[in-house]
Coordinates of C-alpha atoms and ligand atoms in Angstrom, one line a residue:
M1 CA 20.8 -26.0 1.9
A2 CA 18.5 -25.3 -1.1
E3 CA 14.9 -26.1 -0.4
N4 CA 14.1 -26.6 -4.1
Q5 CA 16.9 -28.3 -5.9
N6 CA 15.7 -27.2 -9.2
L7 CA 16.2 -23.6 -8.5
E8 CA 19.6 -22.1 -8.6
P9 CA 19.4 -19.2 -6.3
L10 CA 21.8 -16.2 -6.7
K11 CA 23.9 -16.7 -3.6
A12 CA 25.0 -13.7 -1.6
P13 CA 28.8 -13.7 -1.1
G14 CA 30.4 -14.6 2.3
T15 CA 29.3 -11.8 4.7
V16 CA 29.2 -10.9 8.4
F17 CA 25.7 -9.5 9.0
F18 CA 25.8 -7.1 12.0
I19 CA 22.3 -6.5 13.4
F20 CA 22.5 -3.5 15.7
G21 CA 19.3 -3.5 17.8
A22 CA 19.4 -7.4 18.0
T23 CA 17.2 -7.5 21.1
G24 CA 14.5 -5.3 19.5
D25 CA 11.2 -5.8 17.8
L26 CA 12.3 -5.5 14.2
A27 CA 15.2 -7.9 14.6
R28 CA 12.8 -10.5 16.2
R29 CA 9.9 -10.2 13.9
K30 CA 11.6 -9.6 10.6
L31 CA 15.4 -9.8 10.4
F32 CA 16.2 -13.1 12.1
P33 CA 13.4 -14.8 10.2
A34 CA 14.5 -13.3 6.9
I35 CA 18.1 -14.6 7.4
Y36 CA 16.8 -18.1 8.2
S37 CA 14.6 -18.1 5.1
L38 CA 17.5 -17.1 3.0
Y39 CA 19.6 -19.9 4.5
R40 CA 16.8 -22.4 3.9
E41 CA 16.5 -21.3 0.3
G42 CA 20.3 -21.6 -0.4
K43 CA 20.6 -17.8 -1.0
L44 CA 23.3 -17.4 1.7
S45 CA 26.9 -18.4 1.2
E46 CA 27.9 -21.2 3.6
D47 CA 30.5 -18.7 4.8
F48 CA 28.4 -16.3 6.7
A49 CA 28.1 -15.1 10.2
V50 CA 25.6 -12.9 12.2
I51 CA 26.6 -10.7 15.1
G52 CA 23.7 -9.4 17.1
V53 CA 24.5 -6.2 18.9
A54 CA 22.6 -4.3 21.7
R55 CA 23.1 -3.2 25.3
R56 CA 21.4 -6.0 27.1
S57 CA 23.5 -8.9 28.4
R58 CA 23.1 -12.2 26.7
T59 CA 25.2 -15.3 26.6
Q60 CA 25.8 -16.8 23.2
E61 CA 23.4 -19.6 24.2
E62 CA 20.7 -17.2 25.3
F63 CA 21.0 -15.2 22.1
R64 CA 20.7 -18.3 19.9
E65 CA 17.6 -19.2 21.9
D66 CA 16.1 -15.7 21.2
V67 CA 16.9 -16.2 17.6
Y68 CA 15.3 -19.7 17.5
Q69 CA 12.1 -18.4 19.2
S70 CA 11.8 -15.5 16.8
I71 CA 12.2 -17.8 13.8
Q72 CA 9.8 -20.3 15.3
E73 CA 7.2 -17.6 15.7
F74 CA 7.6 -15.4 12.7
C75 CA 9.4 -17.3 9.9
R76 CA 7.7 -19.0 7.0
Y77 CA 10.2 -21.8 7.5
K78 CA 10.1 -23.5 11.0
P79 CA 13.4 -24.6 12.6
E80 CA 11.7 -27.3 14.8
Q81 CA 12.9 -30.7 13.6
A82 CA 15.1 -29.1 11.0
P83 CA 18.4 -31.2 11.2
E84 CA 20.4 -28.2 10.2
W85 CA 19.4 -25.8 13.0
G86 CA 22.4 -26.4 15.1
E87 CA 24.7 -25.8 12.1
F88 CA 22.8 -22.6 11.3
A89 CA 22.7 -21.3 14.8
A90 CA 26.5 -21.8 15.2
H91 CA 26.9 -18.9 12.8
F92 CA 25.3 -16.5 15.4
E93 CA 27.1 -14.6 18.1
Y94 CA 26.2 -11.7 20.3
K95 CA 28.0 -8.7 21.5
S96 CA 26.7 -6.5 24.3
L97 CA 27.7 -3.0 23.5
D98 CA 26.4 0.6 24.0
I99 CA 26.9 2.3 20.6
N100 CA 28.6 5.3 22.4
D101 CA 31.2 2.9 23.8
I102 CA 34.3 3.0 21.5
D103 CA 36.1 0.4 23.3
G104 CA 33.1 -1.9 22.7
F105 CA 33.6 -1.4 19.0
R106 CA 37.3 -2.3 19.3
E107 CA 36.2 -5.6 21.0
L108 CA 33.7 -6.1 18.3
R109 CA 36.4 -5.8 15.7
V110 CA 38.4 -8.7 17.4
Q111 CA 35.3 -10.8 17.6
T112 CA 34.5 -10.1 13.9
E113 CA 38.0 -11.1 12.7
Q114 CA 37.8 -14.3 14.7
L115 CA 34.5 -15.2 13.1
E116 CA 35.8 -14.3 9.6
T117 CA 38.7 -16.7 10.2
K118 CA 36.5 -19.4 11.6
F119 CA 34.0 -19.3 8.7
N120 CA 36.4 -18.3 6.0
I121 CA 34.5 -15.0 5.3
P122 CA 36.3 -12.6 3.0
G123 CA 35.9 -9.5 5.0
N124 CA 32.5 -8.4 3.7
R125 CA 30.6 -6.5 6.4
L126 CA 26.9 -5.5 6.3
F127 CA 25.8 -3.3 9.1
Y128 CA 22.1 -3.3 9.7
L129 CA 20.9 -0.5 11.9
A130 CA 17.6 -1.7 13.6
L131 CA 17.9 1.3 15.9
A132 CA 16.4 4.6 16.6
P133 CA 17.6 7.1 13.8
E134 CA 19.2 9.4 16.4
L135 CA 21.8 6.7 16.8
F136 CA 22.7 6.3 13.2
G137 CA 25.3 9.0 13.2
S138 CA 27.1 7.7 16.3
V139 CA 27.2 4.2 15.1
S140 CA 28.6 5.2 11.8
F141 CA 31.3 7.3 13.4
N142 CA 32.1 4.6 16.0
L143 CA 32.3 1.9 13.3
M144 CA 35.0 4.0 11.7
K145 CA 36.9 4.9 14.9
G146 CA 36.7 1.3 16.1
G147 CA 38.4 0.0 13.0
M148 CA 35.3 -1.9 11.9
L149 CA 35.5 -0.7 8.3
E150 CA 39.0 -2.0 7.7
G151 CA 38.2 -5.5 6.7
A152 CA 39.4 -7.0 3.5
G153 CA 36.1 -6.8 1.6
W154 CA 33.2 -4.3 1.3
N155 CA 31.3 -2.4 3.9
R156 CA 27.5 -1.6 3.6
L157 CA 25.2 0.2 5.8
V158 CA 21.5 -0.7 5.9
I159 CA 19.3 1.8 7.6
E160 CA 15.7 1.7 8.7
K161 CA 13.1 4.4 8.4
P162 CA 12.2 6.9 9.5
F163 CA 14.9 8.8 7.7
G164 CA 14.4 12.1 9.4
Y165 CA 11.4 14.0 10.5
D166 CA 11.6 16.5 7.7
L167 CA 13.9 17.6 5.0
E168 CA 16.2 19.5 7.3
S169 CA 16.6 16.8 9.8
A170 CA 17.0 14.1 7.1
A171 CA 19.7 16.2 5.4
K172 CA 21.6 16.5 8.7
L173 CA 21.3 12.7 9.3
N174 CA 22.4 12.1 5.8
E175 CA 25.4 14.4 6.3
E176 CA 26.5 12.5 9.4
I177 CA 26.3 9.1 7.7
R178 CA 28.0 10.3 4.6
K179 CA 31.0 11.4 6.7
V180 CA 31.7 7.7 7.0
F181 CA 29.9 5.9 4.2
K182 CA 29.7 6.7 0.5
E183 CA 26.2 7.0 -1.1
E184 CA 26.7 3.7 -2.9
E185 CA 27.4 1.9 0.4
I186 CA 24.2 3.1 1.9
Y187 CA 21.0 1.0 1.6
R188 CA 18.0 2.9 2.9
I189 CA 15.1 0.5 3.5
D190 CA 11.6 1.1 2.3
H191 CA 10.2 -2.3 3.0
Y192 CA 7.4 -1.7 0.5
L193 CA 10.0 -1.9 -2.2
G194 CA 10.8 -5.4 -1.2
K195 CA 7.2 -6.6 -1.6
E196 CA 6.7 -9.1 -4.5
M197 CA 3.8 -7.1 -6.1
V198 CA 5.5 -3.7 -5.8
Q199 CA 8.4 -5.2 -7.9
N200 CA 5.8 -6.8 -10.1
I201 CA 4.5 -3.3 -11.1
E202 CA 7.6 -2.9 -13.2
V203 CA 7.1 -6.2 -15.0
I204 CA 3.3 -5.6 -15.5
R205 CA 4.0 -2.2 -17.0
F206 CA 7.2 -3.0 -19.1
A207 CA 6.6 -6.5 -20.2
N208 CA 3.0 -6.2 -21.5
A209 CA 2.2 -4.6 -24.8
F210 CA -1.4 -3.9 -23.9
F211 CA -0.6 -1.8 -20.9
E212 CA 2.4 0.4 -21.8
P213 CA 0.7 2.1 -24.9
L214 CA -2.2 3.1 -22.7
W215 CA -0.1 4.3 -19.7
N216 CA -0.7 8.0 -20.0
N217 CA -3.1 10.9 -19.7
K218 CA -4.8 10.1 -23.1
H219 CA -6.2 6.8 -21.6
I220 CA -5.9 6.9 -17.9
A221 CA -8.6 8.9 -16.0
N222 CA -7.1 8.6 -12.5
V223 CA -5.0 6.4 -10.2
Q224 CA -6.0 5.4 -6.7
I225 CA -3.5 4.1 -4.2
T226 CA -4.8 2.7 -0.9
L227 CA -2.7 1.5 2.0
G228 CA -5.3 0.5 4.5
E229 CA -4.5 -1.0 7.9
T230 CA -6.9 -2.5 10.5
V231 CA -4.4 -2.1 13.3
G232 CA -4.1 0.9 15.5
V233 CA -0.7 2.1 16.8
E234 CA -0.1 -1.0 18.9
E235 CA 3.0 -0.5 21.1
R236 CA 4.4 2.3 18.9
G237 CA 2.2 5.2 20.3
G238 CA 5.3 7.2 21.4
Y239 CA 6.8 7.2 18.0
Y240 CA 3.6 7.4 16.0
D241 CA 2.2 10.4 17.9
H242 CA 5.3 12.4 16.9
A243 CA 5.3 11.1 13.3
G244 CA 1.6 10.6 12.1
A245 CA 0.4 9.0 9.0
L246 CA 1.9 11.5 6.5
R247 CA 5.5 10.8 7.7
D248 CA 5.0 7.3 8.8
M249 CA 3.5 6.0 5.4
G250 CA 3.2 8.9 3.0
Q251 CA 6.8 10.2 2.7
N252 CA 8.1 6.7 2.0
H253 CA 5.8 3.8 1.0
M254 CA 3.0 5.8 -0.7
L255 CA 5.2 8.0 -2.7
Q256 CA 7.4 5.1 -3.6
L257 CA 4.4 3.2 -5.0
L258 CA 3.4 6.2 -6.9
T259 CA 6.8 6.5 -8.5
M260 CA 6.6 2.8 -9.6
I261 CA 3.3 3.6 -11.3
A262 CA 4.3 6.9 -12.9
M263 CA 8.0 6.5 -13.8
E264 CA 9.2 6.4 -17.4
P265 CA 10.5 3.0 -18.6
P266 CA 14.3 3.1 -17.8
S267 CA 16.5 2.3 -20.8
R268 CA 18.3 -0.5 -18.8
L269 CA 17.1 -2.3 -15.7
L270 CA 20.1 -1.1 -13.6
A271 CA 19.7 0.3 -10.1
E272 CA 20.8 3.8 -11.0
D273 CA 18.6 3.9 -14.2
I274 CA 15.5 2.9 -12.3
R275 CA 16.2 5.3 -9.4
D276 CA 16.9 8.1 -11.8
E277 CA 13.5 7.6 -13.3
K278 CA 11.8 7.4 -9.9
V279 CA 13.4 10.7 -8.7
K280 CA 12.2 12.4 -11.8
V281 CA 8.6 11.5 -10.9
L282 CA 9.2 12.9 -7.3
R283 CA 10.6 16.1 -8.7
S284 CA 7.5 16.4 -11.0
L285 CA 5.0 16.3 -8.2
R286 CA 3.1 19.5 -8.2
P287 CA 3.9 21.2 -5.0
Y288 CA 1.0 22.7 -3.0
A289 CA 1.8 26.4 -3.3
T290 CA -0.4 27.8 -0.6
S291 CA -2.0 26.5 2.6
E292 CA -5.4 26.8 0.7
E293 CA -4.1 24.4 -1.9
V294 CA -3.1 22.0 0.9
R295 CA -6.6 22.3 2.4
N296 CA -8.3 21.7 -1.0
N297 CA -6.2 18.7 -1.8
V298 CA -5.3 17.0 1.3
V299 CA -7.6 15.5 4.1
R300 CA -6.4 14.4 7.5
G301 CA -8.2 12.4 10.1
Q302 CA -7.8 10.7 13.4
Y303 CA -9.8 7.7 14.6
T304 CA -12.3 7.9 17.5
K305 CA -13.8 4.9 19.4
G306 CA -15.4 2.4 17.1
S307 CA -15.7 -1.3 16.4
A308 CA -14.8 -3.9 13.9
D309 CA -15.8 -7.6 13.7
G310 CA -18.0 -7.0 16.8
K311 CA -15.0 -5.8 18.9
E312 CA -15.0 -2.5 20.6
L313 CA -11.9 -0.4 19.6
P314 CA -10.5 2.5 21.6
A315 CA -10.0 6.0 20.3
Y316 CA -6.5 7.0 19.1
R317 CA -6.2 9.4 22.0
E318 CA -6.8 6.5 24.5
E319 CA -3.9 4.5 23.1
D320 CA -0.8 3.9 25.1
K321 CA 1.8 6.7 25.0
V322 CA -0.5 8.9 22.9
H323 CA -1.2 12.4 24.2
P324 CA -4.9 12.6 25.3
E325 CA -5.4 15.7 23.2
S326 CA -3.2 14.6 20.3
L327 CA -3.8 16.3 17.0
T328 CA -1.8 13.7 15.1
E329 CA -3.4 12.3 12.0
T330 CA -3.9 8.6 11.7
Y331 CA -5.3 9.0 8.3
F332 CA -4.6 11.1 5.3
A333 CA -5.8 11.2 1.7
A334 CA -4.5 13.5 -1.0
R335 CA -5.0 14.4 -4.7
V336 CA -1.6 14.6 -6.2
F337 CA -0.5 15.6 -9.8
V338 CA 2.6 14.6 -11.6
D339 CA 3.3 17.5 -13.8
N340 CA 5.0 16.0 -16.9
F341 CA 4.0 15.1 -20.4
R342 CA 2.7 11.6 -19.6
W343 CA 0.6 12.5 -16.6
A344 CA -0.5 16.1 -17.1
G345 CA -4.1 16.4 -15.7
V346 CA -4.4 12.9 -14.3
P347 CA -5.1 13.0 -10.6
F348 CA -3.4 10.4 -8.3
Y349 CA -5.5 9.9 -5.2
I350 CA -3.6 8.4 -2.3
R351 CA -4.9 7.4 1.1
T352 CA -3.7 5.6 4.2
G353 CA -5.1 5.0 7.5
K354 CA -4.9 3.0 10.7
R355 CA -8.1 1.2 12.0
L356 CA -9.8 1.0 8.5
P357 CA -12.0 -2.0 7.8
V358 CA -9.5 -4.0 5.9
K359 CA -5.8 -4.5 5.6
T360 CA -5.0 -3.9 2.1
T361 CA -2.5 -2.3 -0.3
E362 CA -3.9 -1.8 -3.6
V363 CA -3.5 0.3 -6.7
V364 CA -6.4 1.0 -9.1
V365 CA -5.8 2.4 -12.5
E366 CA -9.0 3.7 -13.9
F367 CA -9.1 4.1 -17.7
K368 CA -11.1 6.8 -19.5
R369 CA -14.6 5.9 -20.5
M370 CA -15.4 4.9 -24.1
P371 CA -15.9 8.0 -26.3
T372 CA -19.5 7.0 -26.9
N373 CA -21.9 4.4 -25.5
V374 CA -23.5 2.4 -28.2
Y375 CA -25.2 0.2 -25.6
L376 CA -27.5 2.9 -24.4
G377 CA -30.6 1.6 -22.8
Q378 CA -28.7 -1.1 -20.9
K379 CA -29.6 -1.7 -17.2
H380 CA -26.2 -0.3 -16.2
S381 CA -24.2 2.4 -17.8
L382 CA -20.8 1.2 -19.2
E383 CA -18.3 1.1 -16.5
P384 CA -14.7 2.3 -17.0
N385 CA -12.0 -0.4 -17.4
L386 CA -9.8 -0.9 -14.3
L387 CA -6.5 -2.5 -13.7
V388 CA -6.2 -3.4 -10.1
I389 CA -2.8 -4.3 -8.6
R390 CA -3.2 -6.1 -5.3
V391 CA 0.0 -5.8 -3.3
N392 CA -0.9 -7.0 0.2
P393 CA -2.1 -9.2 1.8
M394 CA -3.7 -10.6 -1.4
E395 CA -1.2 -10.6 -4.2
G396 CA -2.2 -10.4 -7.8
I397 CA -3.9 -8.3 -10.5
Y398 CA -7.3 -8.1 -11.9
V399 CA -8.6 -6.4 -14.9
K400 CA -12.2 -5.2 -15.1
I401 CA -13.7 -5.2 -18.6
N402 CA -17.3 -4.9 -20.0
A403 CA -18.6 -8.2 -21.5
K404 CA -21.9 -9.7 -22.4
K405 CA -23.5 -11.2 -19.3
P406 CA -23.0 -14.9 -19.6
G407 CA -26.4 -16.4 -20.6
S408 CA -28.2 -13.1 -21.1
E409 CA -29.6 -11.9 -24.4
S410 CA -27.5 -8.8 -24.7
E411 CA -27.0 -7.5 -21.1
I412 CA -23.6 -6.1 -20.5
A413 CA -21.9 -6.6 -17.2
P414 CA -18.5 -5.8 -15.8
V415 CA -16.3 -8.8 -15.6
A416 CA -13.2 -9.0 -13.4
M417 CA -10.5 -11.3 -14.8
D418 CA -8.7 -12.2 -11.6
F419 CA -5.1 -13.4 -11.4
C420 CA -4.7 -14.2 -7.7
Q421 CA -1.0 -15.0 -7.3
S422 CA -1.3 -15.6 -3.6
C423 CA -4.0 -18.2 -4.2
I424 CA -1.7 -20.4 -6.2
V425 CA -0.8 -23.4 -4.1
G426 CA 2.9 -23.6 -3.7
I427 CA 3.7 -19.9 -4.0
N428 CA 5.1 -18.7 -0.8
S429 CA 6.2 -15.2 -1.6
P430 CA 9.4 -14.1 0.2
E431 CA 8.9 -11.6 2.9
A432 CA 10.1 -8.1 1.9
Y433 CA 12.9 -8.2 4.3
E434 CA 14.3 -11.4 2.8
R435 CA 14.4 -9.9 -0.6
L436 CA 16.0 -6.7 0.6
L437 CA 18.6 -8.3 2.9
H438 CA 19.6 -10.6 0.0
D439 CA 19.8 -7.6 -2.4
A440 CA 22.0 -5.6 0.0
A441 CA 24.3 -8.5 0.5
R442 CA 24.6 -8.9 -3.3
G443 CA 25.2 -5.2 -3.8
D444 CA 22.0 -4.6 -5.7
S445 CA 20.4 -1.3 -4.5
T446 CA 17.6 -1.1 -7.0
Y447 CA 14.9 -1.4 -4.3
F448 CA 16.5 0.9 -1.8
T449 CA 15.9 4.6 -1.8
R450 CA 18.7 6.9 -2.8
W451 CA 19.3 10.2 -1.0
D452 CA 17.8 12.4 -3.8
E453 CA 14.6 10.4 -3.7
V454 CA 14.3 10.8 0.1
A455 CA 15.0 14.5 -0.1
S456 CA 12.5 15.2 -2.9
A457 CA 9.8 13.2 -1.1
W458 CA 10.5 15.2 2.1
A459 CA 10.3 18.5 0.1
F460 CA 6.9 17.5 -1.1
V461 CA 5.6 16.2 2.3
D462 CA 7.1 19.2 4.3
R463 CA 4.7 21.7 2.5
I464 CA 1.7 19.7 3.8
A465 CA 3.2 19.1 7.3
N466 CA 4.0 22.8 7.7
T467 CA 0.5 23.9 6.7
W468 CA -0.9 21.4 9.2
K469 CA 1.4 22.7 12.0
E470 CA 0.1 26.2 11.4
E471 CA -3.6 25.4 11.0
Q472 CA -5.0 22.6 13.1
G473 CA -8.8 23.0 12.7
D474 CA -9.2 20.6 9.8
L475 CA -8.5 17.3 11.6
E476 CA -11.5 15.2 10.7
M477 CA -12.5 12.5 13.2
Y478 CA -13.6 9.0 11.9
P479 CA -14.8 6.0 14.0
A480 CA -12.3 3.2 14.3
G481 CA -13.4 0.5 11.8
S482 CA -14.8 2.9 9.2
W483 CA -13.3 4.0 5.8
G484 CA -12.1 7.4 7.2
P485 CA -13.5 10.9 6.9
A486 CA -16.2 11.6 4.3
K487 CA -14.1 14.6 3.1
A488 CA -11.7 12.0 1.4
D489 CA -14.6 10.9 -0.7
E490 CA -15.4 14.5 -1.7
L491 CA -11.9 14.8 -3.1
L492 CA -12.8 12.4 -5.8
Q493 CA -16.4 13.5 -6.2
E494 CA -15.2 16.9 -7.0
D495 CA -13.6 15.4 -10.1
G496 CA -16.5 13.1 -11.0
F497 CA -14.8 10.0 -9.5
H498 CA -15.2 7.8 -6.5
W499 CA -12.9 5.4 -4.6
W500 CA -13.3 1.9 -6.1
P501 CA -14.0 -0.9 -3.6
V502 CA -10.7 -2.5 -2.4
N503 CA -10.0 -5.9 -1.2
G504 CA -12.8 -7.3 1.0
Q505 CA -15.5 -5.0 -0.5
K506 CA -16.8 -6.9 -3.7
E507 CA -19.1 -5.1 -6.1
D508 CA -22.5 -6.9 -6.5
N509 CA -22.8 -6.4 -10.3
V510 CA -19.3 -7.7 -11.2
V511 CA -18.9 -11.2 -12.6
W512 CA -15.6 -12.7 -11.3
L513 CA -13.6 -15.0 -13.5
K514 CA -11.0 -16.7 -11.5
G515 CA -7.6 -17.7 -12.9
Q516 CA -4.2 -18.4 -11.7
Ligands
NDP1 N1 9.5 -2.8 14.6 C1 9.1 -2.6 13.3 O1 8.3 -3.3 12.8 C2 9.8 -1.5 12.5 C3 10.8 -0.7 13.0 N2 11.4 0.2 12.2 C4 12.5 1.0 12.7 O2 13.6 0.1 13.1 C5 14.2 0.7 14.1 C6 14.2 -0.3 15.4 O3 12.9 -0.6 15.7 P1 12.4 -1.6 16.8 O4 13.1 -2.8 16.7 O5 10.9 -1.6 16.7 O6 12.8 -0.8 18.1 P2 13.1 -1.5 19.6 O7 12.9 -0.4 20.6 O8 12.3 -2.7 19.7 O9 14.6 -1.9 19.6 C7 15.7 -1.0 19.6 C8 16.9 -1.8 19.7 O10 18.0 -0.8 19.9 C9 18.9 -1.2 20.9 N3 19.5 0.0 21.4 C10 18.9 1.1 21.9 N4 19.8 1.9 22.4 C11 21.0 1.4 22.2 C12 22.4 1.8 22.5 N5 22.6 2.9 23.0 N6 23.3 0.9 22.1 C13 23.1 -0.3 21.6 N7 21.8 -0.8 21.3 C14 20.8 0.1 21.6 C15 17.9 -1.9 21.9 O11 18.6 -2.9 22.7 P3 19.0 -2.7 24.2 O12 17.9 -2.1 24.9 O13 19.3 -4.1 24.6 O14 20.2 -1.9 24.1 C16 17.0 -2.7 20.9 O15 17.6 -3.9 20.5 C17 13.6 2.0 14.5 O16 14.2 3.0 13.7 C18 12.2 1.8 13.9 O17 11.6 3.0 13.6 C19 10.9 0.4 10.9 C20 9.9 -0.3 10.4 C21 9.2 -1.3 11.1
LIG2 O1 6.5 1.2 7.8 C1 5.4 0.9 8.3 O2 4.6 0.0 7.7 C2 3.6 -0.7 8.5 C3 2.7 -1.4 7.5 O3 3.5 -2.3 6.7 P1 2.8 -3.5 6.0 O4 4.0 -4.2 5.4 O5 2.2 -4.4 7.1 O6 1.8 -3.1 5.1 C4 2.8 0.3 9.4 O7 2.0 -0.5 10.2 C5 3.8 1.0 10.2 O8 3.0 2.0 11.0 C6 4.8 1.8 9.4 O9 5.8 2.3 10.2

């Protein structure tokens, strides 16, 4: 049922969606709601089915009730009072199965074929592994052994992060999966690539005549990428204490954002052309050659006790399932260089942390200053122009320019021209998982990471992680609710820059012009 009859959504073809890990957190918070939103927006074929798979026992009714509750709680469309709920829920079935149990997969095959007949589905099967990565290899193998890949249509494997712990483990994992699935059948999720504004970076860059000519080291002084989180590790202390911020956010989301900013314009907007350009950026990252270079360019931190909004916050080491003497970083910042003609000499400063003062993902492109200041004697020196891309939770862009202060004789003030996409009434951006599930079902792998991207990102990150493993003395402590270690500010100060305020920290001297 299309929510807006004027839109003609690109429908996914008839597909059976298998959610392995159907009783887990990701399925509940993201995947079932994404499927329902796609249904409500008319982006699913009427000929679809969803089979939830996990070990726990569930009757079909109990499973459908779980799905209902998850959608009610987490979806942007609510099923209560929706007349089509019963019709939608009838497409859901559950199969209790341990992924090591090959007989279970044979039973799953029978159940699948029955559903394909019942809903007239042409044999397309999408296997979403919302499971611990250690299980990916076994699931792939048992899908093949159990005859699950012998349907009449296509097979696609969608896998979650983390994709490995380092390059070596990622390569091993990839090898196991590739024994069963071809690269073009594998859709590696990086949910940041499903975010509306991350995809918009491409459009802002390649559809605007006044950005692209300036998008290089002649005009850009530096780029700052911030992925700030207010949350701690929540219930994921066990996983996080093993991973840390560099692996959890750096290897994937941060480097992916950097590639979107730095890549060359592809000649065609096809998945492989875009991914080719992105991987070139990853291969151009200047590797830190020595541990001294790591120390000079990368800062790591861990949060201690602190407070935010008047609430006391515990130290990382006091969090559930975290080692009481843990040396895992909950924050890192780095100065990164992309060694190619376009970006030679331009520092990219990236930072991410848990328990920072605001939840925000933001990219600031700072342009070089004017060659000379003819307005000497002004109260404020001329500020550099900024292009700020707000990814999340605010969506939009703003451009900071210098203009005559309205009403003044000749005073110059920075003016922010603000296009706040998320402020527009009626815009209800799809969740990243909606977009990505829809793309996977339509066979569009543009916003999924290809193996060579994953491998190049690990190669870069491994050098940092290996140095950190050998030398543990540089872990900086920062109070929960603060902006992280002061050393991260020094990274920029050394180059004559500073972090620009991000969402939630407004600059006093800036005049804001709001637009839509
Ligand atoms: N939660 C999130 O927001 C995010 C999660 N991820 C990744 O997604 C994956 C899943 O995460 P999450 O949902 O949080 O994890 P959970 O621990 O909540 O869920 C794991 C799921 O796997 C099932 N499972 C475990 N072992 C088996 C088995 N042997 N056979 C069949 N099913 C099994 C569990 O069901 P049962 O116990 O019933 O068998 C459960 O449904 C992980 O790789 C995680 O890193 C990535 C990004 C965000
Ligand atoms: O992948 C992850 O991302 C989330 C942050 O995602 P966002 O969409 O809310 O910005 C992070 O909390 C988590 O640790 C990490 O695994």
